[in-house]
Coordinates of C-alpha atoms in Angstrom, one line a residue:
M8 CA -0.5 -4.8 20.6
K9 CA -3.6 -5.1 18.5
S10 CA -3.5 -5.1 14.7
Y11 CA -5.7 -5.7 11.9
K12 CA -5.6 -8.6 9.3
L13 CA -7.6 -8.7 6.6
S14 CA -7.6 -12.2 5.5
I15 CA -5.7 -12.8 2.2
I16 CA -6.3 -15.6 0.1
V17 CA -5.3 -14.8 -3.6
V18 CA -7.7 -17.3 -5.6
V19 CA -10.6 -17.7 -2.9
I20 CA -10.8 -14.4 -1.0
S21 CA -12.1 -14.6 2.3
V22 CA -14.7 -12.3 4.1
L23 CA -13.7 -12.6 7.4
V24 CA -11.1 -10.4 8.7
S25 CA -8.7 -11.7 11.0
C26 CA -7.4 -9.4 13.6
N27 CA -4.7 -8.7 16.3
K28 CA -1.7 -10.6 17.3
D29 CA -2.4 -10.9 21.2
L30 CA -6.2 -11.4 21.2
N31 CA -7.9 -14.2 19.7
T32 CA -10.7 -12.2 18.2
E33 CA -12.0 -11.7 14.8
L34 CA -13.4 -8.4 13.2
T35 CA -16.2 -9.0 10.5
Y36 CA -16.1 -6.9 7.6
E37 CA -20.1 -6.0 6.4
S38 CA -21.8 -3.2 5.0
Y39 CA -22.3 -0.5 7.6
E40 CA -23.4 3.0 8.0
F41 CA -20.9 5.7 7.2
A42 CA -20.2 8.4 9.8
G43 CA -21.0 10.8 6.9
I44 CA -21.1 11.1 3.1
D45 CA -19.1 14.3 2.5
E46 CA -21.4 16.0 0.1
D47 CA -18.7 18.6 -0.7
A48 CA -16.0 16.1 -1.7
G49 CA -16.4 16.7 -5.5
D50 CA -14.8 20.0 -4.7
W51 CA -11.6 18.6 -2.9
N52 CA -8.2 19.0 -4.4
P53 CA -7.2 15.6 -6.3
I54 CA -3.6 14.5 -6.9
L55 CA -3.2 13.7 -10.3
L56 CA -6.2 15.8 -11.9
A57 CA -6.6 19.4 -11.5
S58 CA -10.4 19.2 -10.4
G59 CA -13.2 16.7 -10.2
S60 CA -14.4 17.9 -13.3
D61 CA -11.5 17.2 -15.5
I62 CA -12.9 13.9 -16.4
S63 CA -16.5 14.6 -18.0
V64 CA -19.4 12.5 -17.5
D65 CA -22.7 13.4 -19.4
A66 CA -25.9 14.1 -17.5
P67 CA -28.0 10.9 -16.9
A68 CA -31.6 10.2 -18.0
A69 CA -34.2 11.1 -15.7
T70 CA -35.8 8.6 -13.2
N71 CA -39.1 9.0 -15.0
S72 CA -37.9 8.5 -18.3
A73 CA -38.5 5.5 -20.6
E74 CA -34.8 4.8 -20.8
Y75 CA -34.4 4.7 -16.7
Q76 CA -37.7 2.6 -16.5
A77 CA -36.3 0.2 -18.6
E78 CA -33.1 0.0 -16.5
L79 CA -35.0 -0.6 -13.2
S80 CA -37.0 -3.3 -15.1
E81 CA -33.6 -5.0 -16.0
V82 CA -32.4 -4.6 -12.5
K83 CA -35.5 -6.3 -10.7
S84 CA -35.2 -9.2 -13.3
K85 CA -31.8 -9.8 -12.3
I86 CA -32.3 -9.7 -8.6
A87 CA -35.2 -12.1 -8.9
S88 CA -32.9 -14.6 -10.7
M89 CA -29.9 -14.2 -8.3
T90 CA -28.2 -17.2 -7.6
P91 CA -26.7 -18.2 -4.1
D92 CA -23.2 -18.0 -5.3
Q93 CA -24.2 -14.3 -6.5
K94 CA -25.6 -13.7 -3.4
K95 CA -22.2 -14.3 -1.6
K96 CA -20.6 -12.0 -3.9
V97 CA -22.8 -9.0 -3.1
D98 CA -22.2 -9.5 0.5
F99 CA -18.3 -9.8 0.0
W100 CA -18.2 -6.5 -1.9
T101 CA -20.3 -4.5 0.8
N102 CA -20.6 -0.6 0.4
N103 CA -16.9 0.0 1.1
S104 CA -15.1 -1.7 -1.5
V105 CA -12.0 0.4 -1.4
L106 CA -11.1 -1.9 1.6
R107 CA -11.7 -5.1 -0.6
W108 CA -9.6 -4.0 -3.5
N109 CA -6.9 -2.9 -1.0
E110 CA -7.2 -6.3 0.5
I111 CA -6.7 -7.9 -3.2
A112 CA -3.7 -5.8 -3.8
L113 CA -2.2 -7.2 -0.7
G114 CA -3.0 -10.7 -1.6
L115 CA -1.3 -10.1 -4.9
I116 CA 1.7 -8.7 -3.2
A117 CA 2.2 -11.6 -1.1
K118 CA 1.8 -14.0 -3.7
Y119 CA 4.8 -12.3 -5.9
N120 CA 6.9 -11.5 -3.0
L121 CA 9.2 -14.3 -4.0
I122 CA 13.0 -13.4 -4.5
P123 CA 14.1 -15.2 -7.9
G124 CA 16.6 -18.0 -7.1
P125 CA 19.7 -18.9 -8.6
N126 CA 20.0 -20.7 -11.8
E127 CA 22.0 -23.9 -12.2
D128 CA 25.3 -22.1 -13.0
E129 CA 24.6 -19.8 -9.9
S130 CA 23.7 -16.9 -12.2
Y131 CA 20.3 -14.8 -11.6
T132 CA 18.1 -14.1 -14.1
L133 CA 15.8 -11.1 -13.2
P134 CA 12.1 -10.8 -13.8
D135 CA 11.4 -8.9 -16.9
P136 CA 8.1 -6.9 -17.6
S137 CA 8.2 -7.6 -21.1
N138 CA 8.1 -11.6 -20.3
P139 CA 6.1 -11.6 -17.2
A140 CA 5.7 -15.3 -17.3
G141 CA 9.5 -15.8 -16.8
P142 CA 11.0 -17.6 -15.5
P143 CA 11.3 -16.1 -13.1
P144 CA 7.9 -14.4 -12.9
F145 CA 7.1 -10.7 -13.2
P146 CA 7.2 -9.2 -10.8
F147 CA 9.2 -9.6 -7.5
A148 CA 6.9 -7.7 -5.2
H149 CA 9.7 -6.5 -2.8
P150 CA 8.7 -3.8 -0.4
P151 CA 9.8 -0.9 -2.8
Y152 CA 7.7 -2.5 -5.5
A153 CA 4.7 -3.2 -3.0
S154 CA 4.9 0.6 -1.8
R155 CA 4.7 1.7 -5.6
A156 CA 1.7 -0.5 -6.5
L157 CA -0.2 0.4 -3.5
A158 CA 0.5 4.3 -3.8
Y159 CA -0.9 4.1 -7.4
L160 CA -3.9 2.1 -6.9
S161 CA -4.8 4.4 -4.0
V162 CA -4.1 7.7 -5.6
A163 CA -6.2 6.6 -8.5
Q164 CA -9.1 5.4 -6.6
F165 CA -9.1 8.7 -4.6
D166 CA -9.1 10.9 -7.6
G167 CA -11.7 8.8 -9.5
L168 CA -13.7 9.1 -6.4
I169 CA -13.4 12.9 -6.4
A170 CA -14.6 13.0 -9.8
A171 CA -17.7 10.8 -9.0
W172 CA -18.5 12.9 -6.2
H173 CA -18.5 15.9 -8.2
Y174 CA -21.1 14.5 -10.5
K175 CA -23.2 12.5 -7.9
F176 CA -24.1 15.6 -6.3
E177 CA -24.3 17.7 -9.4
F178 CA -27.2 15.2 -10.7
N179 CA -28.3 13.8 -7.4
R180 CA -29.8 10.8 -9.1
P181 CA -31.1 8.4 -6.7
A182 CA -30.3 4.9 -6.1
P183 CA -32.7 2.1 -7.7
Y184 CA -34.0 1.0 -4.3
L185 CA -35.0 4.5 -3.2
V186 CA -36.9 5.2 -6.9
D187 CA -38.6 2.0 -6.8
S188 CA -39.6 0.2 -3.6
E189 CA -39.8 -3.2 -5.2
I190 CA -36.2 -3.2 -5.6
P191 CA -34.5 -4.3 -2.4
N192 CA -31.0 -2.8 -0.9
T193 CA -28.5 -5.3 0.3
Y194 CA -26.4 -2.6 1.9
V195 CA -26.9 -0.1 4.5
S196 CA -28.4 3.0 2.9
N197 CA -26.1 6.0 3.3
G198 CA -28.2 8.1 1.0
L199 CA -25.4 8.4 -1.7
P200 CA -26.7 9.4 -5.3
S201 CA -26.1 6.6 -7.6
Y202 CA -24.6 8.1 -10.7
P203 CA -21.8 7.7 -11.2
S204 CA -21.4 4.5 -9.7
E205 CA -18.6 4.9 -6.8
G206 CA -18.4 1.1 -7.0
A207 CA -17.7 1.0 -10.9
V208 CA -15.0 3.7 -10.4
L209 CA -13.0 1.3 -7.7
A210 CA -13.4 -1.8 -9.9
T211 CA -12.3 -0.4 -13.0
T212 CA -9.7 1.7 -11.7
A213 CA -8.4 -1.3 -9.5
R214 CA -8.5 -3.7 -12.3
K215 CA -6.5 -1.4 -14.7
I216 CA -4.0 -0.3 -12.2
L217 CA -3.3 -3.8 -10.6
T218 CA -3.2 -5.6 -13.8
A219 CA -0.4 -3.2 -15.0
M220 CA 1.4 -4.1 -11.6
F221 CA 0.8 -7.7 -11.9
P222 CA 0.4 -8.8 -15.5
L223 CA -0.1 -12.6 -15.0
E224 CA -3.3 -11.7 -13.1
A225 CA -5.1 -10.1 -15.7
E226 CA -7.7 -12.5 -16.1
Y227 CA -8.3 -12.9 -12.4
L228 CA -8.6 -9.2 -12.0
S229 CA -11.1 -8.8 -15.0
K230 CA -13.1 -11.5 -13.4
L231 CA -13.0 -9.7 -10.1
E232 CA -14.3 -6.5 -11.8
Q233 CA -17.1 -8.1 -13.6
E234 CA -18.0 -10.0 -10.4
H235 CA -17.9 -6.5 -8.2
L236 CA -20.0 -4.7 -11.0
E237 CA -22.6 -7.4 -11.2
S238 CA -22.9 -6.9 -7.5
L239 CA -23.8 -3.5 -7.7
I240 CA -26.7 -3.9 -9.8
L241 CA -27.9 -7.1 -7.4
A242 CA -27.5 -4.9 -4.4
G243 CA -30.0 -2.6 -5.6
E244 CA -27.4 0.3 -5.5
N245 CA -27.0 0.9 -9.4
V246 CA -28.5 0.7 -12.7
P247 CA -26.3 0.0 -15.7
S248 CA -26.0 3.4 -16.6
D249 CA -24.6 4.4 -13.3
L250 CA -22.0 1.6 -13.9
E251 CA -21.2 2.8 -17.3
A252 CA -20.5 6.4 -16.0
G253 CA -18.3 5.0 -13.1
I254 CA -16.5 2.8 -15.7
K255 CA -15.6 5.9 -17.8
I256 CA -14.1 7.7 -14.9
G257 CA -12.1 4.7 -13.7
E258 CA -10.7 4.1 -17.2
E259 CA -9.7 7.5 -17.5
I260 CA -8.1 8.3 -14.2
A261 CA -6.2 4.8 -14.3
T262 CA -4.8 5.9 -17.7
I263 CA -3.5 8.9 -16.3
A264 CA -2.1 7.2 -13.2
L265 CA -0.4 4.9 -15.2
S266 CA 1.2 7.6 -17.5
R267 CA 2.7 8.9 -14.6
A268 CA 3.9 5.3 -13.7
A269 CA 5.5 4.7 -16.8
N270 CA 7.7 7.6 -16.4
D271 CA 8.6 7.7 -13.0
G272 CA 11.9 6.0 -13.3
M273 CA 10.8 2.6 -11.7
K274 CA 11.7 0.8 -14.8
N275 CA 15.4 1.5 -14.0
A276 CA 15.4 1.0 -10.4
Q277 CA 17.0 -2.6 -10.6
A278 CA 20.3 -1.4 -12.1
P279 CA 22.8 -3.5 -14.0
K280 CA 25.9 -4.6 -12.1
A281 CA 28.1 -1.7 -13.4
V282 CA 25.9 0.9 -12.0
S283 CA 25.6 -0.8 -8.6
D284 CA 29.6 -1.2 -8.7
S285 CA 29.5 2.5 -9.5
L286 CA 27.7 3.4 -6.5
R287 CA 29.6 0.9 -4.0
A288 CA 33.1 2.7 -5.5
A289 CA 31.5 6.5 -5.1
A290 CA 30.6 5.4 -1.2
F291 CA 33.9 3.8 -0.6
E292 CA 35.6 6.9 -2.2
R293 CA 33.5 9.4 0.2
F294 CA 33.3 7.4 3.2
G295 CA 35.7 4.7 3.3
W296 CA 33.3 1.7 3.8
Q297 CA 31.1 -0.4 1.6
W298 CA 28.6 -3.0 2.0
E299 CA 29.2 -6.6 1.2
N300 CA 26.5 -9.2 0.1
L301 CA 26.9 -12.2 2.1
E302 CA 24.5 -14.4 0.4
S303 CA 25.6 -17.5 -1.1
P304 CA 25.8 -17.5 -4.1
V305 CA 26.3 -13.9 -4.2
R306 CA 23.7 -11.9 -6.3
P307 CA 25.6 -9.5 -8.8
V308 CA 23.5 -6.6 -7.6
G309 CA 21.6 -5.5 -4.6
L310 CA 17.9 -5.1 -4.6
T311 CA 16.7 -2.0 -6.7
P312 CA 19.9 0.1 -6.2
L313 CA 18.2 3.2 -8.0
F314 CA 14.7 3.2 -6.4
G315 CA 16.2 6.3 -4.6
K316 CA 15.7 8.1 -8.2
V317 CA 12.2 7.2 -8.7
K318 CA 9.8 10.2 -8.7
M319 CA 8.4 11.2 -5.5
W320 CA 5.0 12.3 -4.9
N321 CA 5.1 15.2 -2.0
V322 CA 8.9 15.5 -1.4
P323 CA 10.7 17.8 -3.8
N324 CA 13.8 15.7 -3.9
V325 CA 15.6 13.0 -2.2
E326 CA 18.3 15.5 -0.8
A327 CA 15.5 17.2 1.2
T328 CA 15.2 14.1 3.3
R329 CA 18.8 12.4 3.0
P330 CA 19.8 11.7 6.7
E331 CA 23.1 12.4 8.3
I332 CA 26.4 10.6 7.9
P333 CA 26.1 7.4 9.9
P334 CA 28.9 6.8 12.4
A335 CA 32.3 5.7 10.8
P336 CA 33.2 2.0 11.8
G337 CA 35.4 1.8 14.5
S338 CA 34.2 5.0 16.2
E339 CA 33.1 5.2 19.8
I340 CA 29.5 5.1 18.8
F341 CA 29.9 2.4 16.4
Q342 CA 31.7 0.2 19.2
K343 CA 28.9 1.0 21.6
D344 CA 26.2 -0.3 18.9
I345 CA 28.2 -3.6 18.5
K346 CA 28.1 -4.1 22.2
I347 CA 24.1 -3.6 22.1
L348 CA 23.5 -6.0 19.4
E349 CA 25.9 -8.5 20.9
D350 CA 23.8 -8.1 24.1
Y351 CA 20.8 -8.6 21.8
A352 CA 22.0 -11.8 20.3
D353 CA 23.2 -13.3 23.4
N354 CA 20.0 -12.7 25.2
V355 CA 17.2 -13.2 22.9
T356 CA 14.0 -12.9 25.2
N357 CA 10.8 -14.4 24.1
E358 CA 9.4 -10.9 24.0
R359 CA 12.0 -9.8 21.6
R360 CA 11.8 -12.8 19.3
R361 CA 8.2 -12.2 19.2
I362 CA 8.6 -8.4 18.4
A363 CA 11.2 -9.6 15.6
N364 CA 9.1 -12.1 14.2
Y365 CA 5.8 -10.3 14.0
W366 CA 7.4 -7.2 12.2
Q367 CA 9.4 -9.4 10.2
D368 CA 7.1 -9.2 6.8
G369 CA 9.3 -11.0 4.7
L370 CA 9.0 -13.1 1.8
G371 CA 5.6 -14.6 0.9
T372 CA 3.9 -11.8 3.1
Y373 CA 2.5 -8.4 2.1
T374 CA 5.7 -6.5 3.0
P375 CA 5.9 -4.0 5.7
P376 CA 3.9 -1.0 3.3
G377 CA 1.2 -3.8 3.4
H378 CA 1.2 -4.3 7.0
W379 CA 0.6 -0.7 7.4
N380 CA -2.5 -0.9 4.9
D381 CA -3.7 -3.6 7.0
I382 CA -3.4 -1.7 10.2
A383 CA -5.3 1.3 8.4
G384 CA -8.0 -0.9 7.5
E385 CA -9.0 -1.7 11.2
Y386 CA -9.2 2.5 12.0
I387 CA -11.1 3.1 8.9
L388 CA -13.7 0.3 10.1
K389 CA -13.6 1.6 13.7
Y390 CA -14.4 5.1 12.6
K391 CA -16.8 4.0 10.0
M392 CA -15.2 6.0 7.3
N393 CA -17.2 6.4 4.1
V394 CA -15.8 5.3 0.7
I395 CA -14.1 8.8 -0.1
R396 CA -12.3 9.2 3.3
T397 CA -11.4 5.5 3.1
A398 CA -9.5 6.3 -0.1
R399 CA -8.1 9.6 1.1
T400 CA -6.5 7.6 3.9
F401 CA -4.8 5.0 1.8
A402 CA -3.7 7.7 -0.7
Y403 CA -1.9 9.8 1.6
M404 CA -0.5 6.8 3.5
N405 CA 0.7 5.4 0.5
M406 CA 2.2 8.4 -0.8
A407 CA 4.1 8.9 2.3
I408 CA 5.1 5.1 2.5
M409 CA 6.5 5.0 -1.2
D410 CA 8.1 8.6 -0.7
G411 CA 9.8 7.2 2.6
G412 CA 11.0 4.0 0.6
V413 CA 12.5 6.3 -2.1
S414 CA 14.2 8.3 0.7
C415 CA 15.3 5.3 2.3
W416 CA 16.7 3.5 -0.7
D417 CA 18.6 6.8 -1.8
A418 CA 20.3 6.7 1.8
K419 CA 21.1 3.0 1.5
Y420 CA 22.9 3.4 -1.8
Y421 CA 24.4 6.8 -1.2
Y422 CA 26.1 5.6 2.0
Y423 CA 26.4 2.0 1.2
Y424 CA 26.9 1.1 4.7
P425 CA 27.5 -2.4 5.9
R426 CA 25.2 -4.6 7.9
P427 CA 25.9 -6.1 11.3
I428 CA 26.7 -9.6 10.1
Q429 CA 29.6 -8.1 8.0
M430 CA 31.2 -6.1 10.7
I431 CA 30.8 -8.1 13.7
K432 CA 32.8 -11.5 14.0
D433 CA 30.8 -14.7 14.0
F434 CA 27.5 -12.7 14.3
E435 CA 24.3 -14.3 13.4
T436 CA 21.0 -12.7 12.9
I437 CA 17.5 -14.4 13.4
A438 CA 15.6 -12.9 10.7
G439 CA 17.7 -13.3 7.7
T440 CA 20.2 -11.1 5.5
P441 CA 18.6 -8.4 3.0
N442 CA 20.2 -8.1 -0.4
F443 CA 20.8 -4.3 0.4
P444 CA 22.8 -1.9 2.4
S445 CA 22.0 -1.2 5.8
Y446 CA 21.5 2.5 6.5
T447 CA 18.6 3.3 7.0
S448 CA 16.1 0.7 7.9
G449 CA 13.3 0.4 5.4
H450 CA 10.8 -1.1 8.2
S451 CA 11.8 2.1 10.3
V452 CA 11.1 4.5 7.4
F453 CA 8.1 2.9 6.1
S454 CA 6.6 2.6 9.6
A455 CA 7.1 5.9 10.8
A456 CA 5.9 7.5 7.5
A457 CA 2.5 5.2 7.8
A458 CA 2.2 6.1 11.4
S459 CA 2.6 9.8 10.9
V460 CA 0.0 10.0 8.2
L461 CA -2.2 7.9 10.4
T462 CA -1.9 10.1 13.1
Y463 CA -2.8 13.0 11.2
I464 CA -6.0 11.2 9.9
F465 CA -6.8 9.5 13.4
P466 CA -5.3 12.0 15.9
Q467 CA -6.7 10.4 19.0
E468 CA -5.0 7.2 18.0
G469 CA -1.6 8.6 17.7
E470 CA 0.2 7.3 20.5
I471 CA -0.5 3.8 19.4
F472 CA 0.6 4.2 15.9
N473 CA 3.8 5.8 17.0
E474 CA 4.4 3.2 19.5
W475 CA 3.9 0.6 16.8
A476 CA 6.3 2.3 14.2
E477 CA 9.1 2.5 16.8
E478 CA 8.3 -1.2 17.8
A479 CA 8.8 -1.9 14.0
A480 CA 11.9 -0.4 14.2
I481 CA 13.6 -1.9 17.0
S482 CA 12.2 -5.3 15.8
R483 CA 15.1 -5.1 13.0
V484 CA 17.8 -4.5 15.6
Y485 CA 16.4 -7.5 17.8
G486 CA 16.4 -9.6 14.5
G487 CA 20.1 -8.6 14.1
I488 CA 19.8 -7.1 10.6
H489 CA 20.3 -3.5 11.5
W490 CA 22.2 -1.1 13.7
T491 CA 20.3 0.9 16.3
F492 CA 21.0 3.9 14.6
D493 CA 19.7 2.4 11.2
A494 CA 16.5 2.1 13.2
T495 CA 16.5 5.6 15.1
V496 CA 17.5 7.7 12.4
G497 CA 15.1 5.9 9.8
T498 CA 12.3 6.6 12.2
T499 CA 13.1 10.3 12.0
Q500 CA 13.4 10.0 8.3
G501 CA 10.2 8.6 7.8
R502 CA 8.6 11.1 10.0
N503 CA 10.4 13.7 8.0
V504 CA 9.0 12.6 4.7
A505 CA 5.6 12.2 5.9
E506 CA 5.4 15.9 6.7
Y507 CA 5.4 16.7 3.2
T508 CA 2.5 14.6 2.5
I509 CA 0.7 15.6 5.6
N510 CA 1.0 19.1 4.5
A511 CA -0.5 18.4 1.2
A512 CA -3.3 16.9 2.7
K513 CA -4.2 19.9 5.1
I514 CA -4.8 21.9 1.9
D515 CA -7.0 19.6 -0.3
G516 CA -10.2 20.7 1.3
A517 CA -11.1 17.6 3.1
D518 CA -10.7 19.3 6.4
N519 CA -12.5 22.3 5.9

């Protein structure tokens, strides 16, 4: 199986992209010629905005004006004094910085995907957004948190670029290197108008969204934003007024996105023990079973019991995608599943262990949602997507992944189904024991949702995406963490969730 690995180092970000689990090869990510520039993308339907013109941008100065000529002189002066370090940063950001900011987001998720440990008295202190330094530090970037952070980042960037495209092709101001032949162009020329700067939209949007999601990284993200903005000047792509217009769009769309985030219910997802206990009691009353946390010391509350109540992007309500009741413990189907899991545990082949480990995406990694963003990056590069098509791919995929997570967590805490380690005597896993109920499998739902959207975007690659989604699902069974029906039903659940997102994508105007 081939997969795409954008190298993730939070402090020193590598330009090289490592790839694939079976082949010792690397993909380099450099400036490239886009397959097209989508001149009509300013008319596409945004997600948060009503239209690309919702954010107003003033008309730019003409290229023959004294004001603009002064900007050109400033650009030439800065390029002439560029340092080797600045040149490295210019090369790093490239002409498709959606991928770079996605890579940075994945790095932050991996850095903060560390579960808070117990205190000396075996109590637990939860990360507190009002005191992000902690201890423990905020956030704990677990899979639900990661899916939400990636969704808000990519949706805001997509909408911001629609606004930028609207004005780019209304004003059609050429890039500096096209106006003045003395200005070199570092990146491959794609003929995009320079006002407003799409790079500035992305830099400011990302800085603002990611700072809200990872508040301890504010200084780091501000530094990256400034380096990105400076690189756009030094690459010959933009003049300062191009950046100013792009920054304005980025600030406004990020504010709109964060307003939605503030009211989507996530702040209540990590519910107190009384709420968690009430969910447990309700499930026992309905079904006669309940999941027990087998950690030592035991955490008083499972992971984000109310994530299933967070506002979804495209699914009307969680009941629309809630799966059927799982098999009752002791039933014939249940007993057959025990035999399957016992057989896997007694016959751990190298291939099964490899699959379980490859899709583990546990603590200290960019999580299953991040894994699928990584995979998407490979195909964005393979098909030479432009900036706005890249943002669209991430936006729809990450909305589906987040909606899948919400649907999955609703099922987890509605059914409160026990894990195999609780129900099979002397059973051991090879992949730990997650701190939340079993049914359905998060890996399965996240993966199937992502694979379905990627199949819509890249239909010729659908077979491999779906193969990987099914492998991600069975990996949790091989690891002993899930029942087979957690995986199979979760895969169906993820595909059902994704259909709502795909239906929205089909009418946004990009396929016309």
